[in-house]
Amino acid sequence: MIVEVKCKMEDGNYSISRYCEKERQSNLTAMVSLIVIFLLLISQSSFAQKNSTKMNDKKIVIYQLLPRLFGNKNNTNTPYGTIEQNGSGKFNDITDKALDGLKELHVNYVWYTGALAHASLTDYSKYGIKVDDADVVKGRAGSPYAVRDYYDVDPDLALNVNNRMKEFEALIKRTHKKDLKVIIDFIPNHVARSYHSYAKPKNVIDFGEKDDLTKGFSAQNDFYYIPGQKFLVPQHEPKQTPISALQDGQFNENPAKATGNNVFVAQPKFDDWFETIKLNYGVDYQNGEKQYFDPIPPVWAKMRDILVFWAKKDIDGFRCDMAEMVPIAFWNWVIPQVKKVNSKIIFIGEAYNPQVYLQYLNEGKFDYLYDKVGLYDGLKKLIRNEPTADVASINYVWQKESAGFGDHMLRFLENHDEERIASAGFAGKPELALPAMVVSATLGAGPVMLYFGQEVGEQGKGIEGFGGDDNRTTIFDYWGVPAHQKWMNNGLFDGHKLSGAQQKLRSYYQQLLKVTTQSDAVLHGNIFEVPHSGNMNNRMYAFIRYTDKQRLLVVVNFDRSQTLEANIEIPDNILKVKSSSPVTDLLTDTKLNIPAGTSIPVKLGPVSAQVIEF
């Protein structure tokens, strides 16, 4: 008899193992062989065996910042202002003192957003960099996600443009000396329409250099084309801006290339990603998304080489933009190769489809994925006190949506794509989000992220330029970030210009992240949802995190007017776990006068939280 077992290997491929059972073999031997193969299958394919949290042995706290904005001391803030008018932060502005300020928040990873060279309207032609066309650039500074050269860094961020890569490498070393790790963006789905690498190593072939322009799709092409048609600049309602004089409504691209958000027409719309072109991973989108992965498409190898290039510069992690727009098969192929350069490097996927989360973690081999559609969306409703807000959304996330892999979900309340909490369009007051921040930081062992200025209540206010007055901090324009600049204090990074309320807010974040990074229960613990008791309503939630070393009761009250009053019963199995004496609210370091027993009395005011060690 032939026994055939299909095993998923570490590289994502499958091997077929065949065992011929001859009559002289004992049934016992055959059974043992099958058991061994079965165990091998489990060890190689089971997601339960993958635990990147243990790889770090500490809860990851990521601080996202744009160097262009983070170090900018200029507060002129002229809409559509030039770099000379509004200024730009530099790599060198992120000093030891600045990094010490991040460490005060118990941050351990820094995501330097927009470090790669991207299309912009600032003229660096005297340094051998061609000026980009204003008709295919968003804003004057340009989008960090329209990469112009994967092998270069943004010249805006250098004091000495010719020395820009060395200045970034010095920042990496400076960050590491502070025991902080470095994350940069990896944007695999699209590039700037003006893409051209001036800094690429010898023998690197640029994207599109060998494409057959007569074919709309070929697995050997780097781009998708619309043969016989030239690119047409999107039409939009005329609006005079300071950069209108730079726009003539023309951009020389013939034949037209498909646009980054899977738009296969010669003239994309203004609200498309018209400034970018889609990269071809061997998927024929216009013919049923048929896949051509054998032989490996050229884009795969080029992207692998780019990732390895940065991994060799001691980058510790990649935040992968729009990861779901790139085939899982590519991630399965490339991530193990990059981890051969650095086994501890982490991959974070920007993902929005809960139906494929597990697939991207398991087959795609990502370490972490965004928990935007799920926890963020549910918490935002609670923060805003929307009529449909309900703490049941928190329950759904960890018990169903990401059940079994919640420790691999990155939680956040702000990033460059989302509205600022303190903005008029979101919550208006940063304090209204503190219960949600407690949940984000304690619900799982996965990473939690802050966006620079969040901890001091940045409002994202003003018409910066292309970004408009949209409750966000612009990523397209040169700008000063007011609340953050108060903490920066002209480069002293001492927070002396912060108001009392801002200092209190920052201290809250500092204490919360101290608790979560030092908590065994948060990093390794089980979770138990506390049943509704007392006067708890659908704006109030409680859960227990516990290990054999620590027990934490997390209680949050999103209600704007009602005080939560309940006597929370502790299950017997949790009571047996090691207890702490005295019982302490870790967010305030307050010892609670609670008698020993099987329950904990809680009285929690509106819009507040407690993390009780008991």
Coordinates of C-alpha atoms in Angstrom, one line a residue:
M1 CA 0.0 0.0 0.0
I2 CA 1.2 3.6 -0.7
V3 CA 0.8 6.1 2.1
E4 CA 0.9 9.7 0.7
V5 CA 1.1 12.7 3.0
K6 CA 1.1 16.3 1.8
C7 CA 3.2 18.5 4.1
K8 CA 3.4 22.3 4.0
M9 CA 7.0 23.2 4.3
E10 CA 8.7 26.3 5.9
D11 CA 9.0 28.0 2.5
G12 CA 5.3 27.6 1.8
N13 CA 5.6 24.9 -0.8
Y14 CA 4.3 21.4 -0.4
S15 CA 6.3 18.2 -0.4
I16 CA 4.8 14.7 -1.0
S17 CA 6.1 12.0 1.2
R18 CA 5.4 8.4 0.1
Y19 CA 5.8 5.3 2.2
C20 CA 5.6 1.8 0.8
E21 CA 4.3 -0.7 3.3
K22 CA 5.6 -4.1 2.5
E23 CA 4.0 -7.2 3.9
R24 CA 7.0 -7.9 6.1
Q25 CA 6.6 -4.5 7.9
S26 CA 4.7 -4.7 11.1
N27 CA 1.5 -2.7 11.5
L28 CA 3.1 -1.0 14.5
T29 CA 6.0 0.3 12.3
A30 CA 3.6 1.7 9.8
M31 CA 1.5 3.4 12.5
V32 CA 4.6 5.0 14.1
S33 CA 5.7 6.3 10.7
L34 CA 2.3 7.9 10.1
I35 CA 2.3 9.5 13.6
V36 CA 5.7 11.0 12.9
I37 CA 4.6 12.4 9.6
F38 CA 1.4 13.8 11.2
L39 CA 3.4 15.5 14.0
L40 CA 5.7 16.9 11.3
L41 CA 2.7 18.3 9.5
I42 CA 1.4 20.0 12.6
S43 CA 4.8 21.4 13.5
Q44 CA 5.3 23.0 10.1
S45 CA 1.8 24.2 9.2
S46 CA 0.0 25.0 12.5
F47 CA -0.3 28.6 13.3
A48 CA -0.3 27.7 16.9
Q49 CA 3.4 27.0 16.6
K50 CA 4.1 30.5 15.5
N51 CA 4.5 32.9 18.3
S52 CA 6.3 36.1 17.3
T53 CA 5.4 37.7 20.6
K54 CA 7.8 35.4 22.4
M55 CA 10.4 36.4 19.9
N56 CA 10.4 39.9 21.4
D57 CA 9.6 38.8 25.0
K58 CA 8.1 42.2 25.6
K59 CA 5.0 43.9 24.5
I60 CA 5.8 46.0 21.4
V61 CA 5.0 49.7 21.7
I62 CA 5.4 51.5 18.4
Y63 CA 5.7 55.3 18.0
Q64 CA 4.9 56.4 14.5
L65 CA 6.4 59.7 13.3
L66 CA 7.1 61.5 10.1
P67 CA 10.6 63.0 10.3
R68 CA 9.5 65.8 8.0
L69 CA 7.0 66.9 10.6
F70 CA 8.4 65.6 13.8
G71 CA 11.5 67.8 13.9
N72 CA 10.1 70.8 12.2
K73 CA 10.4 73.9 14.5
N74 CA 8.9 76.3 12.0
N75 CA 5.3 77.3 12.9
T76 CA 4.6 79.6 9.9
N77 CA 2.1 77.1 8.4
T78 CA 1.3 78.8 5.2
P79 CA -1.2 76.6 3.2
Y80 CA 0.7 74.9 0.3
G81 CA 3.8 76.5 1.7
T82 CA 7.2 75.6 0.3
I83 CA 10.0 74.0 2.3
E84 CA 11.6 77.4 2.6
Q85 CA 8.4 78.9 4.0
N86 CA 7.1 76.2 6.3
G87 CA 10.3 74.3 7.0
S88 CA 11.0 70.5 7.3
G89 CA 12.3 68.3 10.0
K90 CA 15.5 66.4 9.4
F91 CA 16.9 63.1 10.4
N92 CA 19.3 65.0 12.6
D93 CA 16.5 66.6 14.5
I94 CA 15.6 63.3 16.0
T95 CA 18.3 63.7 18.7
D96 CA 19.2 61.6 21.7
K97 CA 17.0 63.9 23.7
A98 CA 14.1 63.3 21.4
L99 CA 14.6 59.5 21.6
D100 CA 14.8 59.8 25.4
G101 CA 11.4 61.4 25.3
L102 CA 10.0 58.4 23.4
K103 CA 11.6 56.0 25.9
E104 CA 9.8 57.9 28.7
L105 CA 6.6 56.7 27.0
H106 CA 7.9 53.1 27.2
V107 CA 8.2 53.0 23.4
N108 CA 10.5 50.3 22.0
Y109 CA 10.0 50.6 18.2
V110 CA 10.0 53.8 16.2
W111 CA 8.3 53.8 12.8
Y112 CA 10.0 56.4 10.6
T113 CA 7.2 57.1 8.1
G114 CA 8.2 58.6 4.8
A115 CA 11.9 58.0 5.0
L116 CA 12.1 56.6 1.5
A117 CA 12.5 59.0 -1.4
H118 CA 9.1 59.9 -2.8
A119 CA 7.8 62.3 -5.5
S120 CA 7.6 65.9 -4.5
L121 CA 7.7 69.4 -6.0
T122 CA 10.8 70.6 -4.2
D123 CA 13.7 71.1 -6.7
Y124 CA 16.7 68.9 -6.1
S125 CA 17.9 69.0 -9.7
K126 CA 21.3 70.4 -8.7
Y127 CA 21.8 67.1 -6.8
G128 CA 21.0 65.1 -9.9
I129 CA 17.4 64.4 -9.0
K130 CA 14.8 65.3 -11.6
V131 CA 12.0 67.6 -10.5
D132 CA 8.6 65.8 -10.4
D133 CA 5.5 66.9 -12.4
A134 CA 3.0 68.8 -10.4
D135 CA 0.1 67.1 -12.3
V136 CA 1.0 63.7 -10.7
V137 CA 2.1 64.8 -7.2
K138 CA -0.3 65.3 -4.3
G139 CA 0.6 68.4 -2.3
R140 CA 3.9 70.2 -2.4
A141 CA 5.9 67.8 -0.3
G142 CA 4.2 64.8 -1.9
S143 CA 2.8 61.5 -0.6
P144 CA 5.3 59.3 1.2
Y145 CA 3.4 56.4 -0.4
A146 CA 4.4 57.5 -4.0
V147 CA 7.9 56.2 -3.8
R148 CA 10.3 57.6 -6.4
D149 CA 13.3 55.5 -5.5
Y150 CA 13.3 52.5 -3.3
Y151 CA 17.0 52.6 -2.8
D152 CA 17.1 56.2 -1.6
V153 CA 15.9 58.4 1.2
D154 CA 14.0 61.6 1.1
P155 CA 16.3 64.6 0.4
D156 CA 14.0 66.8 2.4
L157 CA 15.2 65.1 5.5
A158 CA 18.9 65.7 5.1
L159 CA 21.0 68.7 6.2
N160 CA 23.5 67.7 3.5
V161 CA 21.5 66.3 0.6
N162 CA 24.6 64.6 -0.8
N163 CA 25.0 62.9 2.6
R164 CA 21.4 61.9 3.0
M165 CA 21.8 58.1 3.3
K166 CA 24.6 58.5 5.8
E167 CA 22.4 60.8 7.9
F168 CA 19.7 58.2 7.9
E169 CA 22.1 55.4 8.8
A170 CA 23.3 57.6 11.7
L171 CA 19.7 57.9 12.8
I172 CA 19.4 54.1 12.8
K173 CA 22.5 53.8 14.9
R174 CA 21.4 56.5 17.3
T175 CA 18.0 54.8 17.7
H176 CA 19.6 51.5 18.4
K177 CA 21.9 53.0 21.0
K178 CA 18.8 54.0 22.9
D179 CA 17.7 50.4 22.8
L180 CA 14.9 51.3 20.4
K181 CA 14.2 49.4 17.2
V182 CA 13.5 50.9 13.7
I183 CA 10.6 50.3 11.4
I184 CA 10.3 51.8 7.9
D185 CA 7.6 51.6 5.3
F186 CA 7.6 49.0 2.5
I187 CA 5.2 50.0 -0.2
P188 CA 4.9 46.9 -2.5
N189 CA 1.7 47.6 -4.5
H190 CA 2.6 50.8 -6.3
V191 CA 5.2 53.4 -7.1
A192 CA 5.2 57.0 -8.2
R193 CA 4.4 57.7 -11.8
S194 CA 7.9 59.3 -12.0
Y195 CA 9.7 56.3 -10.6
H196 CA 13.4 56.3 -11.4
S197 CA 16.1 55.1 -9.1
Y198 CA 19.2 57.3 -9.1
A199 CA 20.7 55.5 -6.1
K200 CA 20.2 51.8 -7.0
P201 CA 23.2 49.5 -6.7
K202 CA 25.0 48.4 -9.8
N203 CA 23.3 45.7 -11.9
V204 CA 19.8 46.6 -10.5
I205 CA 17.3 46.8 -13.3
D206 CA 14.7 49.6 -12.8
F207 CA 11.0 48.9 -12.8
G208 CA 9.6 48.8 -16.3
E209 CA 13.0 49.0 -17.9
K210 CA 12.5 45.7 -19.9
D211 CA 8.7 45.8 -20.2
D212 CA 7.0 44.9 -23.5
L213 CA 4.9 48.1 -23.9
T214 CA 2.6 46.4 -26.5
K215 CA 1.0 44.1 -24.0
G216 CA -1.6 45.2 -21.5
F217 CA -0.6 42.3 -19.3
S218 CA 2.4 40.0 -19.2
A219 CA 3.7 38.2 -16.2
Q220 CA 7.2 39.3 -17.2
N221 CA 6.2 43.0 -17.2
D222 CA 6.7 45.1 -14.1
F223 CA 3.7 47.3 -14.9
Y224 CA 0.2 47.0 -16.4
Y225 CA -0.4 49.0 -19.6
I226 CA -3.3 50.4 -21.6
P227 CA -1.8 49.9 -25.1
G228 CA -2.5 52.6 -27.7
Q229 CA -3.6 55.2 -25.2
K230 CA -1.6 57.9 -23.5
F231 CA -2.1 58.8 -19.8
L232 CA -4.5 61.6 -19.2
V233 CA -4.4 63.7 -16.1
P234 CA -7.6 63.3 -14.0
Q235 CA -10.2 66.0 -14.4
H236 CA -11.5 67.8 -11.3
E237 CA -13.3 70.9 -10.3
P238 CA -10.9 73.8 -11.0
K239 CA -9.5 75.2 -7.8
Q240 CA -6.8 77.8 -7.8
T241 CA -4.0 77.0 -5.4
P242 CA -0.4 78.2 -5.0
I243 CA 0.7 75.2 -7.1
S244 CA -1.8 75.7 -9.9
A245 CA 0.9 77.6 -11.8
L246 CA 3.0 74.5 -11.9
Q247 CA 0.2 72.4 -13.4
D248 CA -0.4 72.3 -17.2
G249 CA -2.8 69.3 -17.2
Q250 CA -0.2 67.2 -19.0
F251 CA 2.0 64.3 -18.1
N252 CA 4.0 62.4 -20.6
E253 CA 3.2 58.7 -20.2
N254 CA 2.6 56.6 -23.4
P255 CA 1.2 54.0 -23.2
A256 CA -0.7 54.8 -20.0
K257 CA 0.0 52.6 -17.0
A258 CA -2.6 51.2 -14.7
T259 CA -3.2 53.3 -11.5
G260 CA -2.2 52.0 -8.1
N261 CA -5.7 51.3 -6.8
N262 CA -6.3 48.7 -9.5
V263 CA -7.7 51.2 -12.0
F264 CA -7.1 50.0 -15.6
V265 CA -8.0 53.1 -17.6
A266 CA -5.9 55.8 -19.3
Q267 CA -7.5 58.6 -17.3
P268 CA -8.1 57.8 -13.6
K269 CA -10.4 59.9 -11.4
F270 CA -9.1 62.6 -9.1
D271 CA -10.0 60.5 -6.0
D272 CA -8.0 57.5 -7.3
W273 CA -4.4 57.0 -6.5
F274 CA -3.6 58.8 -9.7
E275 CA -0.1 59.7 -8.6
T276 CA 0.9 56.1 -8.5
I277 CA 1.2 53.1 -10.9
K278 CA 0.3 49.5 -10.1
L279 CA 3.1 46.9 -9.8
N280 CA 2.5 43.6 -11.5
Y281 CA 3.0 40.5 -9.4
G282 CA 1.7 38.1 -12.1
V283 CA -2.0 38.6 -11.5
D284 CA -4.1 39.3 -14.6
Y285 CA -6.8 41.4 -12.9
Q286 CA -8.8 41.9 -16.1
N287 CA -9.1 38.2 -16.8
G288 CA -10.5 36.7 -13.6
E289 CA -7.4 37.5 -11.6
K290 CA -5.6 34.5 -13.1
Q291 CA -2.3 34.0 -11.5
Y292 CA 1.1 33.5 -13.3
F293 CA 3.6 32.7 -10.5
D294 CA 5.7 30.1 -12.3
P295 CA 8.3 31.3 -13.3
I296 CA 8.6 33.9 -10.5
P297 CA 7.6 37.3 -11.9
P298 CA 10.5 39.9 -12.1
V299 CA 8.7 42.2 -9.6
W300 CA 9.0 39.5 -6.9
A301 CA 12.8 39.3 -7.2
K302 CA 13.2 43.1 -7.4
M303 CA 11.1 43.6 -4.2
R304 CA 13.0 40.9 -2.4
D305 CA 16.3 42.6 -3.2
I306 CA 14.9 45.9 -2.0
L307 CA 13.8 44.4 1.4
V308 CA 17.2 42.7 1.8
F309 CA 18.9 46.0 1.0
W310 CA 17.2 47.7 3.9
A311 CA 17.4 44.6 6.2
K312 CA 21.2 44.8 5.7
K313 CA 21.1 48.4 7.0
D314 CA 19.8 47.0 10.3
I315 CA 16.2 47.9 9.9
D316 CA 14.2 45.9 12.5
G317 CA 10.8 45.9 10.9
F318 CA 8.7 46.7 7.8
R319 CA 5.2 48.2 7.9
C320 CA 3.8 46.8 4.6
D321 CA 1.5 49.2 2.9
M322 CA -1.8 47.8 1.6
A323 CA -0.5 44.2 2.1
E324 CA -3.8 42.7 0.8
M325 CA -3.3 44.2 -2.6
V326 CA -0.3 41.9 -3.1
P327 CA -0.7 38.1 -3.5
I328 CA -0.3 36.0 -0.4
A329 CA 2.0 33.8 -2.4
F330 CA 4.5 36.6 -2.7
W331 CA 4.6 37.2 1.1
N332 CA 4.9 33.5 1.7
W333 CA 7.9 33.5 -0.7
V334 CA 9.7 36.7 0.4
I335 CA 9.3 37.0 4.2
P336 CA 11.3 33.8 5.0
Q337 CA 14.1 35.0 2.7
V338 CA 14.3 38.4 4.4
K339 CA 14.3 36.7 7.8
K340 CA 17.4 34.8 6.8
V341 CA 19.2 38.2 6.9
N342 CA 17.7 39.0 10.3
S343 CA 15.5 36.4 12.0
K344 CA 14.1 38.9 14.4
I345 CA 12.9 41.4 11.8
I346 CA 9.1 41.9 12.0
F347 CA 6.6 42.3 9.2
I348 CA 3.4 44.3 9.9
G349 CA 0.7 44.2 7.3
E350 CA -1.8 47.0 6.7
A351 CA -4.9 44.9 6.3
Y352 CA -8.7 45.6 6.2
N353 CA -10.4 42.3 5.4
P354 CA -11.0 40.2 8.6
Q355 CA -11.9 37.2 6.4
V356 CA -8.3 36.8 5.3
Y357 CA -6.5 37.8 8.5
L358 CA -5.6 34.3 9.4
Q359 CA -4.5 33.5 5.9
Y360 CA -2.1 36.4 5.8
L361 CA -0.7 35.5 9.2
N362 CA -0.4 31.8 8.4
E363 CA 0.3 31.5 4.7
G364 CA 1.6 35.0 4.3
K365 CA 3.9 34.7 7.3
F366 CA 3.2 38.2 8.7
D367 CA 4.0 38.7 12.3
Y368 CA 1.2 41.3 12.9
L369 CA -1.7 42.9 11.1
Y370 CA -3.7 46.1 11.6
D371 CA -6.8 45.7 13.8
K372 CA -8.6 48.6 12.1
V373 CA -11.7 47.0 10.8
G374 CA -12.7 45.5 14.2
L375 CA -11.3 47.0 17.3
Y376 CA -10.5 50.5 16.1
D377 CA -13.8 51.0 14.3
G378 CA -15.8 49.7 17.4
L379 CA -13.8 51.8 19.8
K380 CA -14.2 54.9 17.7
K381 CA -18.0 54.7 17.9
L382 CA -17.7 54.3 21.7
I383 CA -15.3 57.3 22.0
R384 CA -17.7 59.4 19.9
N385 CA -20.7 58.3 21.9
E386 CA -22.5 57.2 18.7
P387 CA -26.1 55.8 19.0
T388 CA -25.0 52.4 17.7
A389 CA -21.9 52.2 19.9
D390 CA -21.7 49.0 22.0
V391 CA -19.0 47.3 24.0
A392 CA -20.2 44.1 22.3
S393 CA -17.9 45.1 19.5
I394 CA -14.9 44.5 21.8
N395 CA -16.2 41.1 22.7
Y396 CA -16.7 40.3 19.0
V397 CA -13.1 41.1 18.2
W398 CA -11.3 38.9 20.6
Q399 CA -13.9 36.1 20.9
K400 CA -14.7 35.7 17.2
E401 CA -13.0 38.0 14.7
S402 CA -9.4 37.3 15.8
A403 CA -10.0 34.4 18.1
G404 CA -6.8 32.4 18.5
F405 CA -4.6 35.0 16.9
G406 CA -5.4 38.2 18.7
D407 CA -1.8 38.5 19.9
H408 CA -0.8 39.1 16.3
M409 CA -3.1 42.1 15.8
L410 CA -1.7 45.7 16.1
R411 CA -4.0 48.0 18.0
F412 CA -4.1 51.8 17.7
L413 CA -6.3 54.8 17.9
E414 CA -4.4 57.1 15.6
N415 CA -2.1 56.9 12.6
H416 CA -1.4 59.0 9.5
D417 CA -4.6 57.7 7.7
E418 CA -7.0 58.3 10.6
E419 CA -8.6 61.4 12.2
R420 CA -6.9 62.9 15.2
I421 CA -8.8 62.0 18.4
A422 CA -8.8 65.6 19.6
S423 CA -10.0 66.9 16.2
A424 CA -13.5 68.5 16.0
G425 CA -14.5 65.7 13.6
F426 CA -13.6 62.9 16.0
A427 CA -13.9 63.4 19.7
G428 CA -13.0 67.0 20.3
K429 CA -11.2 66.2 23.5
P430 CA -8.3 63.7 23.8
E431 CA -9.4 62.5 27.3
L432 CA -12.5 61.0 25.8
A433 CA -10.4 58.3 24.2
L434 CA -8.5 57.2 27.3
P435 CA -10.8 54.2 28.1
A436 CA -10.3 53.0 24.5
M437 CA -6.6 53.4 24.8
V438 CA -6.6 51.2 27.9
V439 CA -8.5 48.5 26.0
S440 CA -6.1 48.8 23.0
A441 CA -3.1 48.4 25.2
T442 CA -4.3 45.6 27.4
L443 CA -6.7 43.4 25.4
G444 CA -3.9 41.4 23.7
A445 CA -0.2 40.7 23.7
G446 CA 0.2 42.2 20.3
P447 CA 1.7 45.6 19.5
V448 CA 0.1 48.9 20.5
M449 CA 0.9 52.0 18.5
L450 CA 0.9 55.8 19.1
Y451 CA 1.0 58.5 16.4
F452 CA 3.3 61.4 17.3
G453 CA 1.4 64.2 19.0
Q454 CA -1.4 61.8 20.1
E455 CA 0.0 61.8 23.7
V456 CA -0.3 65.6 23.9
G457 CA -3.7 66.0 22.2
E458 CA -2.8 67.2 18.7
Q459 CA -5.9 68.3 16.8
G460 CA -4.9 68.1 13.2
K461 CA -6.4 71.5 12.6
G462 CA -6.0 73.7 9.6
I463 CA -6.0 73.7 5.8
E464 CA -2.4 72.6 5.2
G465 CA -2.6 72.2 1.4
F466 CA -3.6 69.1 -0.4
G467 CA -4.5 67.5 2.9
G468 CA -7.2 70.1 3.5
D469 CA -9.0 70.6 6.8
D470 CA -9.8 66.9 7.3
N471 CA -9.1 66.4 11.0
R472 CA -5.8 64.7 10.1
T473 CA -2.2 65.8 10.2
T474 CA -1.1 66.2 6.6
I475 CA 1.3 63.8 5.0
F476 CA 1.3 65.7 1.7
D477 CA 2.5 69.1 2.8
Y478 CA 5.3 71.0 4.7
W479 CA 3.8 71.8 8.1
G480 CA 4.4 72.4 11.7
V481 CA 2.4 70.3 14.2
P482 CA 1.4 72.7 17.0
A483 CA 0.8 70.5 20.1
H484 CA 3.8 68.4 19.3
Q485 CA 5.9 71.5 18.8
K486 CA 5.0 72.5 22.4
W487 CA 6.5 69.3 23.7
M488 CA 9.5 69.6 21.3
N489 CA 10.2 73.1 22.7
N490 CA 12.4 74.2 19.9
G491 CA 14.5 71.1 20.0
L492 CA 14.8 70.7 23.8
F493 CA 12.2 68.0 23.9
D494 CA 11.3 68.7 27.5
G495 CA 7.6 69.5 27.2
H496 CA 8.0 72.8 29.0
K497 CA 5.6 74.6 26.7
L498 CA 2.8 72.1 27.2
S499 CA -0.3 73.1 29.1
G500 CA -1.2 71.4 32.4
A501 CA -3.8 69.4 30.7
Q502 CA -1.4 68.3 28.0
Q503 CA 1.2 67.3 30.6
K504 CA -1.4 65.3 32.4
L505 CA -2.5 63.5 29.2
R506 CA 1.1 62.6 28.4
S507 CA 1.6 61.3 31.9
Y508 CA -1.4 59.1 31.5
Y509 CA -0.1 57.5 28.4
Q510 CA 3.3 57.1 30.1
Q511 CA 1.8 55.2 33.0
L512 CA -0.5 53.1 30.9
L513 CA 2.3 51.9 28.7
K514 CA 4.6 51.3 31.7
V515 CA 1.9 49.0 33.1
T516 CA 1.4 47.1 29.8
T517 CA 5.1 46.7 29.0
Q518 CA 5.9 45.4 32.4
S519 CA 2.8 43.2 32.8
D520 CA 3.2 39.5 32.6
A521 CA -0.6 39.1 32.5
V522 CA -0.9 41.4 29.4
L523 CA 1.9 39.7 27.5
H524 CA 1.2 36.1 28.4
G525 CA -2.1 36.0 30.2
N526 CA -5.5 34.3 29.5
I527 CA -8.5 36.5 29.2
F528 CA -11.8 36.3 31.0
E529 CA -14.8 38.5 30.1
V530 CA -16.6 39.8 33.2
P531 CA -20.3 39.3 32.9
H532 CA -22.5 42.4 33.2
S533 CA -23.2 43.1 36.9
G534 CA -24.4 46.0 39.0
N535 CA -25.5 48.9 36.7
M536 CA -23.2 48.0 33.8
N537 CA -24.7 49.0 30.5
N538 CA -23.6 48.7 26.8
R539 CA -21.0 51.5 27.3
M540 CA -19.2 49.6 30.2
Y541 CA -16.8 46.7 29.9
A542 CA -14.6 44.6 32.2
F543 CA -12.2 41.7 31.6
I544 CA -9.5 39.9 33.6
R545 CA -6.0 39.1 32.3
Y546 CA -4.2 36.5 34.3
T547 CA -1.2 34.2 34.5
D548 CA 0.3 32.2 37.4
K549 CA 2.3 35.4 38.2
Q550 CA -0.2 38.2 38.0
R551 CA -3.9 39.0 37.9
L552 CA -5.3 42.2 36.4
L553 CA -8.9 43.4 36.3
V554 CA -9.4 46.0 33.5
V555 CA -12.6 48.1 33.8
V556 CA -13.6 50.8 31.3
N557 CA -16.5 53.2 31.3
F558 CA -17.3 54.9 28.0
D559 CA -20.6 56.4 29.3
R560 CA -20.5 60.2 29.3
S561 CA -22.8 60.7 32.3
Q562 CA -23.3 57.5 34.4
T563 CA -20.9 56.1 37.0
L564 CA -20.2 52.4 36.8
E565 CA -21.0 50.7 40.1
A566 CA -20.6 46.9 40.4
N567 CA -19.4 44.1 42.6
I568 CA -17.3 42.0 40.3
E569 CA -17.2 38.3 41.2
I570 CA -13.9 36.5 40.5
P571 CA -14.2 32.9 39.2
D572 CA -12.7 30.2 41.4
N573 CA -10.0 29.2 38.9
I574 CA -8.7 32.8 38.8
L575 CA -8.8 33.1 42.6
K576 CA -6.4 30.2 42.8
V577 CA -3.8 32.2 40.7
K578 CA -1.2 34.2 42.6
S579 CA -2.7 37.3 44.2
S580 CA -1.2 40.7 44.8
S581 CA -1.4 42.4 48.1
P582 CA -2.4 45.2 48.6
V583 CA -4.9 45.5 45.7
T584 CA -3.7 48.4 43.5
D585 CA -5.0 50.6 40.7
L586 CA -1.9 50.5 38.5
L587 CA -3.0 53.6 36.4
T588 CA -2.7 55.8 39.5
D589 CA -0.5 53.7 41.7
T590 CA -3.3 53.9 44.3
K591 CA -3.7 51.2 47.0
L592 CA -7.3 50.2 47.1
N593 CA -8.9 49.5 50.5
I594 CA -10.6 46.3 49.4
P595 CA -11.0 43.4 51.8
A596 CA -10.0 39.9 50.9
G597 CA -12.8 37.9 49.3
T598 CA -14.2 36.5 46.1
S599 CA -15.3 39.9 44.6
I600 CA -14.0 43.3 43.9
P601 CA -16.2 46.4 44.4
V602 CA -15.8 48.9 41.6
K603 CA -17.0 52.5 41.3
L604 CA -15.8 54.2 38.1
G605 CA -16.8 57.6 37.0
P606 CA -17.8 58.6 33.4
V607 CA -15.2 58.2 30.7
S608 CA -12.6 56.6 32.8
A609 CA -10.7 53.3 33.4
Q610 CA -9.0 51.2 36.0
V611 CA -6.4 48.5 35.7
I612 CA -6.5 46.7 39.1
E613 CA -3.9 44.3 40.2
F614 CA -5.4 41.9 42.7

